Short mmCIF file of C-alpha atoms in Angstrom, two decimals:
data_model
loop_
_atom_site.label_atom_id
_atom_site.label_comp_id
_atom_site.label_asym_id
_atom_site.label_seq_id
_atom_site.Cartn_x
_atom_site.Cartn_y
_atom_site.Cartn_z
CA MET A 6 74.96 155.44 133.10
CA SER A 7 72.69 154.02 135.77
CA ALA A 8 69.37 152.31 135.19
CA GLY A 9 66.37 154.61 135.41
CA THR A 10 68.11 157.50 133.61
CA ARG A 11 66.14 159.62 131.16
CA THR A 12 67.99 160.75 128.02
CA ASP A 13 66.91 163.33 125.44
CA VAL A 14 68.05 163.01 121.82
CA ASP A 15 67.02 164.47 118.50
CA VAL A 16 66.87 161.10 116.74
CA ALA A 17 66.94 157.49 117.93
CA VAL A 18 67.75 154.82 115.35
CA VAL A 19 66.57 151.35 116.33
CA GLY A 20 68.64 148.67 114.59
CA ALA A 21 72.41 148.70 114.09
CA GLY A 22 72.52 146.75 110.85
CA VAL A 23 73.67 148.18 107.54
CA ILE A 24 70.43 150.14 106.99
CA GLY A 25 70.62 151.67 110.46
CA ALA A 26 74.32 152.52 110.10
CA VAL A 27 73.90 154.21 106.72
CA THR A 28 70.86 156.08 108.05
CA VAL A 29 72.85 157.49 110.97
CA ARG A 30 75.59 158.56 108.58
CA GLU A 31 72.99 160.32 106.43
CA ILE A 32 71.38 162.06 109.41
CA LEU A 33 74.70 163.48 110.56
CA ALA A 34 75.67 164.49 107.02
CA ARG A 35 72.50 166.57 106.69
CA HIS A 36 72.20 167.65 110.33
CA PRO A 37 75.72 167.76 111.81
CA GLY A 38 74.51 169.16 115.14
CA ALA A 39 71.87 166.51 115.76
CA SER A 40 72.15 164.27 118.81
CA VAL A 41 71.66 160.64 117.76
CA MET A 42 71.29 157.42 119.71
CA VAL A 43 71.61 154.01 118.06
CA LEU A 44 70.07 150.98 119.76
CA ASP A 45 70.33 147.28 119.03
CA ARG A 46 69.06 144.25 120.90
CA ASP A 47 72.39 142.55 120.09
CA THR A 48 75.62 144.02 118.76
CA VAL A 49 76.37 146.04 115.63
CA ALA A 50 75.81 144.02 112.43
CA SER A 51 74.64 140.93 114.31
CA GLY A 52 71.28 140.31 112.61
CA ALA A 53 70.43 139.89 108.92
CA THR A 54 73.45 142.05 108.08
CA ARG A 55 75.77 139.32 109.39
CA ARG A 56 74.30 136.85 106.89
CA SER A 57 74.11 139.25 103.94
CA ALA A 58 75.58 138.11 100.63
CA GLY A 59 76.70 141.67 99.89
CA LEU A 60 76.17 141.57 96.12
CA HIS A 61 75.14 144.79 94.40
CA PHE A 62 73.84 144.64 90.85
CA PRO A 63 72.51 147.70 88.95
CA ARG A 64 68.94 146.70 88.34
CA GLY A 65 65.39 146.91 89.65
CA ARG A 66 62.07 145.44 88.65
CA THR A 67 60.27 148.78 89.16
CA GLU A 68 61.21 152.34 88.32
CA ARG A 69 61.55 153.25 92.02
CA VAL A 70 63.88 150.34 92.72
CA ARG A 71 65.98 151.25 89.67
CA ARG A 72 66.30 154.81 91.00
CA MET A 73 67.23 153.44 94.41
CA SER A 74 69.79 151.10 92.87
CA ALA A 75 71.39 153.99 90.96
CA HIS A 76 71.47 156.15 94.10
CA SER A 77 73.06 153.39 96.15
CA GLN A 78 75.62 152.58 93.49
CA ASP A 79 76.72 156.22 93.39
CA TYR A 80 76.80 156.35 97.20
CA TYR A 81 79.03 153.31 97.54
CA GLY A 82 81.28 154.62 94.79
CA ARG A 83 81.75 157.91 96.66
CA LEU A 84 82.27 156.05 99.94
CA LEU A 85 85.03 153.95 98.42
CA ALA A 86 86.68 157.04 96.94
CA GLU A 87 86.55 158.85 100.30
CA CYS A 88 87.45 155.80 102.39
CA PRO A 89 89.71 153.42 100.44
CA GLY A 90 89.68 151.01 103.37
CA ALA A 91 85.97 150.30 103.00
CA PRO A 92 85.50 146.55 102.26
CA ILE A 93 83.88 147.01 98.85
CA ARG A 94 85.29 145.85 95.54
CA PRO A 95 84.11 145.76 91.92
CA LEU A 96 83.05 142.35 90.66
CA PRO A 97 82.65 141.22 87.03
CA THR A 98 79.20 139.72 86.59
CA THR A 99 77.41 137.63 83.98
CA VAL A 100 73.64 137.22 83.80
CA ILE A 101 71.97 134.12 82.37
CA ALA A 102 68.32 134.50 81.35
CA ALA A 103 65.79 133.34 78.81
CA GLU A 104 66.38 134.79 75.36
CA SER A 105 62.65 135.50 75.09
CA GLY A 106 62.91 137.78 78.12
CA GLU A 107 65.70 140.00 76.77
CA ARG A 108 63.48 143.08 76.54
CA ALA A 109 62.42 142.82 80.19
CA LEU A 110 66.02 142.11 81.18
CA ARG A 111 67.17 145.32 79.50
CA GLU A 112 64.36 147.34 81.08
CA ALA A 113 65.30 146.04 84.53
CA HIS A 114 68.97 147.04 84.28
CA LEU A 115 70.27 150.59 84.51
CA ASP A 116 71.72 152.13 81.37
CA SER A 117 75.05 152.32 83.19
CA ALA A 118 75.06 148.52 83.43
CA GLY A 119 75.99 148.35 79.74
CA LEU A 120 74.15 145.03 79.37
CA ARG A 121 75.67 143.21 76.42
CA ARG A 122 75.32 139.74 74.96
CA VAL A 123 78.32 137.42 75.28
CA PRO A 124 78.85 134.09 73.52
CA ARG A 125 78.86 131.95 76.64
CA ALA A 126 78.97 131.81 80.42
CA PRO A 127 82.33 132.81 81.95
CA HIS A 128 83.09 129.45 83.56
CA ASP A 129 83.33 126.03 81.92
CA TRP A 130 81.22 124.52 84.69
CA VAL A 131 78.30 126.96 84.19
CA ARG A 132 75.74 125.70 81.71
CA THR A 133 73.52 127.95 79.59
CA PRO A 134 70.32 125.90 79.19
CA GLY A 135 68.47 125.74 75.89
CA GLY A 136 66.51 128.92 75.20
CA CYS A 137 68.80 130.94 77.48
CA ALA A 138 71.66 133.32 76.76
CA ALA A 139 74.41 135.13 78.66
CA TRP A 140 74.93 138.86 79.13
CA GLN A 141 77.75 140.72 80.83
CA VAL A 142 76.94 143.57 83.23
CA ASP A 143 79.02 146.51 84.48
CA GLY A 144 78.69 148.23 87.84
CA CYS A 145 78.40 145.19 90.09
CA GLN A 146 80.32 145.01 93.33
CA TYR A 147 80.71 142.86 96.41
CA ALA A 148 80.99 144.01 100.03
CA ASP A 149 81.70 142.24 103.27
CA VAL A 150 78.58 143.78 104.79
CA THR A 151 79.45 142.88 108.37
CA ARG A 152 82.85 144.54 108.11
CA LEU A 153 81.38 147.50 106.22
CA THR A 154 78.77 148.12 108.92
CA HIS A 155 81.42 148.02 111.65
CA PHE A 156 83.57 150.32 109.49
CA LEU A 157 80.74 152.86 109.25
CA VAL A 158 79.81 152.70 112.93
CA ARG A 159 83.45 152.98 114.00
CA GLY A 160 83.63 156.29 112.14
CA LEU A 161 80.52 157.54 113.93
CA ARG A 162 81.12 156.42 117.51
CA GLU A 163 82.42 159.75 118.77
CA ARG A 164 79.31 161.51 117.44
CA ILE A 165 76.57 159.17 118.66
CA ALA A 166 75.37 157.36 121.75
CA LEU A 167 75.45 153.60 121.06
CA ARG A 168 73.42 151.13 123.08
CA GLU A 169 74.37 147.57 122.13
CA GLY A 170 72.65 144.67 123.79
CA VAL A 171 69.80 146.95 124.84
CA ARG A 172 66.26 145.90 123.97
CA VAL A 173 63.58 148.46 123.15
CA ALA A 174 60.64 147.44 125.33
CA GLY A 175 58.23 150.21 124.36
CA VAL A 176 57.71 152.81 121.62
CA ARG A 177 55.18 155.50 122.47
CA PRO A 178 54.74 158.24 119.84
CA ARG A 179 53.44 161.55 121.19
CA LYS A 180 52.61 164.79 119.45
CA ALA A 181 55.92 166.43 120.38
CA LEU A 182 58.23 163.43 120.91
CA VAL A 183 58.60 159.67 121.01
CA GLU A 184 59.21 157.94 124.31
CA LEU A 185 61.31 154.78 124.21
CA GLU A 186 61.37 152.42 127.14
CA LEU A 187 64.57 150.36 127.16
CA GLY A 188 65.23 146.96 128.63
CA ASN A 189 68.06 148.36 130.78
CA GLY A 190 65.63 150.59 132.66
CA GLU A 191 66.57 153.73 130.74
CA THR A 192 63.95 155.96 129.13
CA VAL A 193 64.78 157.89 125.95
CA SER A 194 62.85 160.92 124.81
CA ALA A 195 63.48 161.31 121.07
CA GLY A 196 62.30 163.99 118.72
CA ARG A 197 62.19 161.39 115.94
CA VAL A 198 62.72 157.62 115.68
CA VAL A 199 63.91 155.64 112.68
CA LEU A 200 62.90 152.01 113.02
CA ALA A 201 65.23 149.73 111.05
CA PRO A 202 64.61 146.34 112.70
CA GLY A 203 65.39 144.01 109.80
CA PRO A 204 63.24 140.88 110.10
CA TRP A 205 62.23 141.63 113.72
CA ILE A 206 58.93 143.19 112.67
CA ASP A 207 56.76 141.44 115.28
CA VAL A 208 58.55 142.75 118.38
CA PRO A 209 55.80 143.78 120.85
CA ALA A 210 57.24 147.28 121.24
CA TRP A 211 56.37 148.18 117.63
CA GLN A 212 54.25 145.32 116.32
CA ASP A 213 51.03 147.36 116.22
CA LEU A 214 52.78 150.28 114.49
CA VAL A 215 54.27 148.07 111.77
CA ALA A 216 51.27 145.74 111.20
CA PRO A 217 49.44 148.04 108.70
CA LEU A 218 52.42 147.82 106.33
CA GLY A 219 51.67 144.16 105.58
CA VAL A 220 55.34 143.18 105.90
CA ARG A 221 56.12 139.45 106.14
CA VAL A 222 59.26 137.53 106.98
CA LYS A 223 60.64 134.90 104.59
CA LYS A 224 63.42 132.38 105.05
CA VAL A 225 66.62 133.19 103.14
CA VAL A 226 69.06 130.43 102.20
CA ALA A 227 72.57 130.65 100.76
CA MET A 228 74.59 127.51 100.20
CA HIS A 229 78.37 127.30 100.44
CA ILE A 230 80.04 125.69 97.43
CA ASP A 231 83.34 124.14 98.41
CA VAL A 232 85.36 125.34 95.42
CA ARG A 233 88.05 128.00 95.70
CA PRO A 234 87.35 131.03 93.45
CA GLU A 235 90.03 132.27 91.08
CA LYS A 236 91.07 135.92 91.13
CA ASP A 237 89.07 137.04 88.07
CA ASP A 238 86.01 134.81 88.48
CA HIS A 239 82.66 136.39 87.66
CA ALA A 240 79.55 136.37 89.77
CA VAL A 241 76.84 134.57 87.80
CA VAL A 242 73.21 135.69 88.14
CA PHE A 243 70.40 133.33 87.12
CA TYR A 244 67.89 136.07 86.48
CA ASP A 245 64.72 134.07 85.94
CA GLU A 246 65.36 131.99 89.06
CA ASP A 247 66.28 134.98 91.27
CA ALA A 248 69.46 133.13 92.21
CA PHE A 249 73.18 133.73 91.89
CA LEU A 250 76.66 132.29 92.37
CA LEU A 251 79.04 134.64 94.16
CA PRO A 252 82.81 134.10 94.51
CA LEU A 253 83.85 134.82 98.10
CA HIS A 254 87.58 135.25 97.61
CA ASP A 255 88.23 136.22 101.22
CA ARG A 256 86.54 133.06 102.50
CA GLY A 257 87.85 130.69 99.84
CA HIS A 258 84.52 129.33 98.56
CA TRP A 259 81.49 130.22 96.45
CA LEU A 260 78.06 131.27 97.71
CA PHE A 261 74.92 130.01 95.98
CA SER A 262 71.86 132.08 96.87
CA TYR A 263 68.46 130.88 95.74
CA THR A 264 64.86 131.78 96.54
CA CYS A 265 63.33 129.86 99.40
CA ARG A 266 59.51 129.90 99.60
CA GLU A 267 59.05 129.42 103.34
CA TRP A 268 57.14 132.39 104.80
CA ASP A 269 56.26 133.82 108.21
CA VAL A 270 59.30 132.49 110.02
CA ASP A 271 60.63 133.76 113.34
CA PRO A 272 64.10 135.37 113.18
CA ASP A 273 64.82 134.14 116.70
CA THR A 274 64.34 130.48 115.75
CA VAL A 275 64.82 130.20 111.97
CA ALA A 276 68.61 129.74 111.96
CA THR A 277 68.44 126.01 112.63
CA GLY A 278 70.80 124.90 109.88
CA ILE A 279 70.49 123.17 106.52
CA SER A 280 67.59 120.73 106.35
CA PRO A 281 67.23 117.85 103.86
CA GLU A 282 64.50 119.86 102.09
CA ILE A 283 66.75 122.88 101.67
CA LEU A 284 69.58 120.73 100.38
CA ARG A 285 67.30 119.05 97.81
CA GLU A 286 65.92 122.39 96.58
CA ALA A 287 69.34 123.99 96.25
CA ARG A 288 70.91 121.02 94.49
CA ALA A 289 67.99 120.67 92.07
CA LEU A 290 68.35 124.29 90.95
CA LEU A 291 72.13 124.09 90.86
CA ALA A 292 71.91 120.97 88.68
CA ARG A 293 70.17 123.02 85.97
CA TYR A 294 73.00 125.54 85.67
CA ALA A 295 76.13 124.07 87.25
CA PRO A 296 75.79 120.29 87.69
CA GLU A 297 79.49 119.88 88.48
CA LEU A 298 78.97 121.87 91.68
CA VAL A 299 76.14 119.77 93.09
CA SER A 300 78.43 117.42 95.00
CA ARG A 301 80.27 120.43 96.47
CA CYS A 302 77.03 121.89 97.86
CA ALA A 303 76.52 120.54 101.38
CA SER A 304 76.60 123.46 103.84
CA GLY A 305 75.48 127.06 104.05
CA ARG A 306 73.66 129.76 105.97
CA VAL A 307 69.98 130.02 106.84
CA PHE A 308 68.28 133.13 108.08
CA CYS A 309 65.43 135.40 107.00
CA ASP A 310 64.50 138.88 105.84
CA ALA A 311 61.49 141.16 105.75
CA TYR A 312 59.53 141.45 102.50
CA SER A 313 56.92 144.00 101.47
CA PRO A 314 53.66 143.30 99.60
CA THR A 315 54.82 145.40 96.62
CA GLY A 316 58.34 144.01 96.27
CA GLU A 317 59.74 147.50 96.93
CA PRO A 318 61.43 148.61 100.16
CA VAL A 319 59.22 150.37 102.69
CA VAL A 320 60.13 153.82 103.97
CA ALA A 321 57.12 155.33 105.69
CA ALA A 322 55.84 157.18 108.75
CA LEU A 323 54.06 154.88 111.20
CA ASP A 324 52.20 157.39 113.40
CA THR A 325 49.89 160.33 112.82
CA HIS A 326 52.51 162.82 113.98
CA ARG A 327 55.12 161.35 111.57
CA ARG A 328 57.65 160.93 114.35
CA VAL A 329 58.34 157.21 113.85
CA ILE A 330 59.76 156.31 110.43
CA PHE A 331 60.06 152.70 109.28
CA ALA A 332 62.94 151.82 106.92
CA GLY A 333 63.11 148.19 105.90
CA ALA A 334 61.39 145.30 104.14
CA ALA A 335 64.02 145.49 101.40
CA ASN A 336 63.11 142.03 100.09
CA GLY A 337 66.61 140.63 100.51
CA SER A 338 68.30 143.79 99.15
CA GLY A 339 69.07 145.59 102.40
CA TYR A 340 72.72 146.19 101.57
CA ARG A 341 72.09 146.95 97.92
CA LEU A 342 69.45 149.61 98.61
CA ALA A 343 70.48 150.83 102.09
CA PRO A 344 71.79 154.25 100.97
CA ALA A 345 68.63 155.03 99.01
CA MET A 346 66.42 153.88 101.89
CA ALA A 347 68.43 156.02 104.30
CA SER A 348 68.07 159.02 102.02
CA GLU A 349 64.29 158.58 101.86
CA ALA A 350 64.03 158.08 105.62
CA VAL A 351 66.07 161.16 106.44
CA GLY A 352 64.07 163.07 103.86
CA LEU A 353 60.96 162.32 105.92
CA LEU A 354 62.75 163.49 109.06
CA SER A 355 64.37 166.60 107.66
CA PRO A 356 61.40 168.98 107.23
CA THR A 357 60.73 168.90 110.96
CA LEU A 358 64.10 167.88 112.41
CA HIS A 359 65.76 170.78 114.19
CA ALA A 360 68.90 169.71 115.96
CA THR A 361 68.92 170.84 119.57
CA GLY A 362 72.52 169.91 120.24
CA ASN A 363 71.48 167.73 123.18
CA GLN A 364 74.38 165.66 124.45
CA THR A 365 73.69 162.01 125.19
#
């Protein structure tokens, strides 16, 4: 296709991460005849998705997030049943939390989680501090989110137009369509647009549209613990700290994710590696629960994600004609809640989406 071409599609999805990929799958499931274009400034699964921990746990701090968690858990279960090759696997999980917070802990978890008290943490090197207790949880699973996103897109390629390495330079909502100006010189006329940009919320093409949502970008840190996981090792969630230890069997080490408090970072510059401050923070928290692992904690991954003011994902129309839908700001739970976000986004499209059968 030469530069300067104009293309008409029913829906354009901006962002080829896990949220974008699941959204495309949902669009085509509900509207099989729709013409869909997927655009990404880089390649499929190259942004926050590439750094995702991929841990799903059946909980939510609000009723909406609990509903979304349940929806997503069912979705991934069906996906695995339909596509046994999908890189998703169940994972035994133990939660450590303050005994005084047991009521809130039970309210946060789905009934299907079967939250139940256990005598101790599942690993000898995990400490249960005074005043804390351990609970086992059902329904948790781990996914290689990068591989999963490629798996989903590979199954859709014959039904979509995919533009990798193509920047969206302009988004202009009109009454009857949305005009996208692309960095390759192409212009796309879309009936609807789903914007799933991950942490790239301040891109000039859509900055003004997204600004009213109040979304901010926070640094996300996950340390690599140089200990090989055993086959039946549990993930361990430190509920009150919003942190967890995840056995990465395919990589041969553990992942320690903890909450970093550095806000308003730039996704194009934030991945600068582990700083002394990050290392001190991670080791201090790890020392509380697993002191034997502190000396094995020296490397990791640093990136960022978009967070909403409410702590819930944002799925909302951005223009008066409801032609541009934002799906994101999942607060570090993009993989975990992607199917529910996709369902909500396509629900906003569906009342007015009439597939034209345009070929792209």
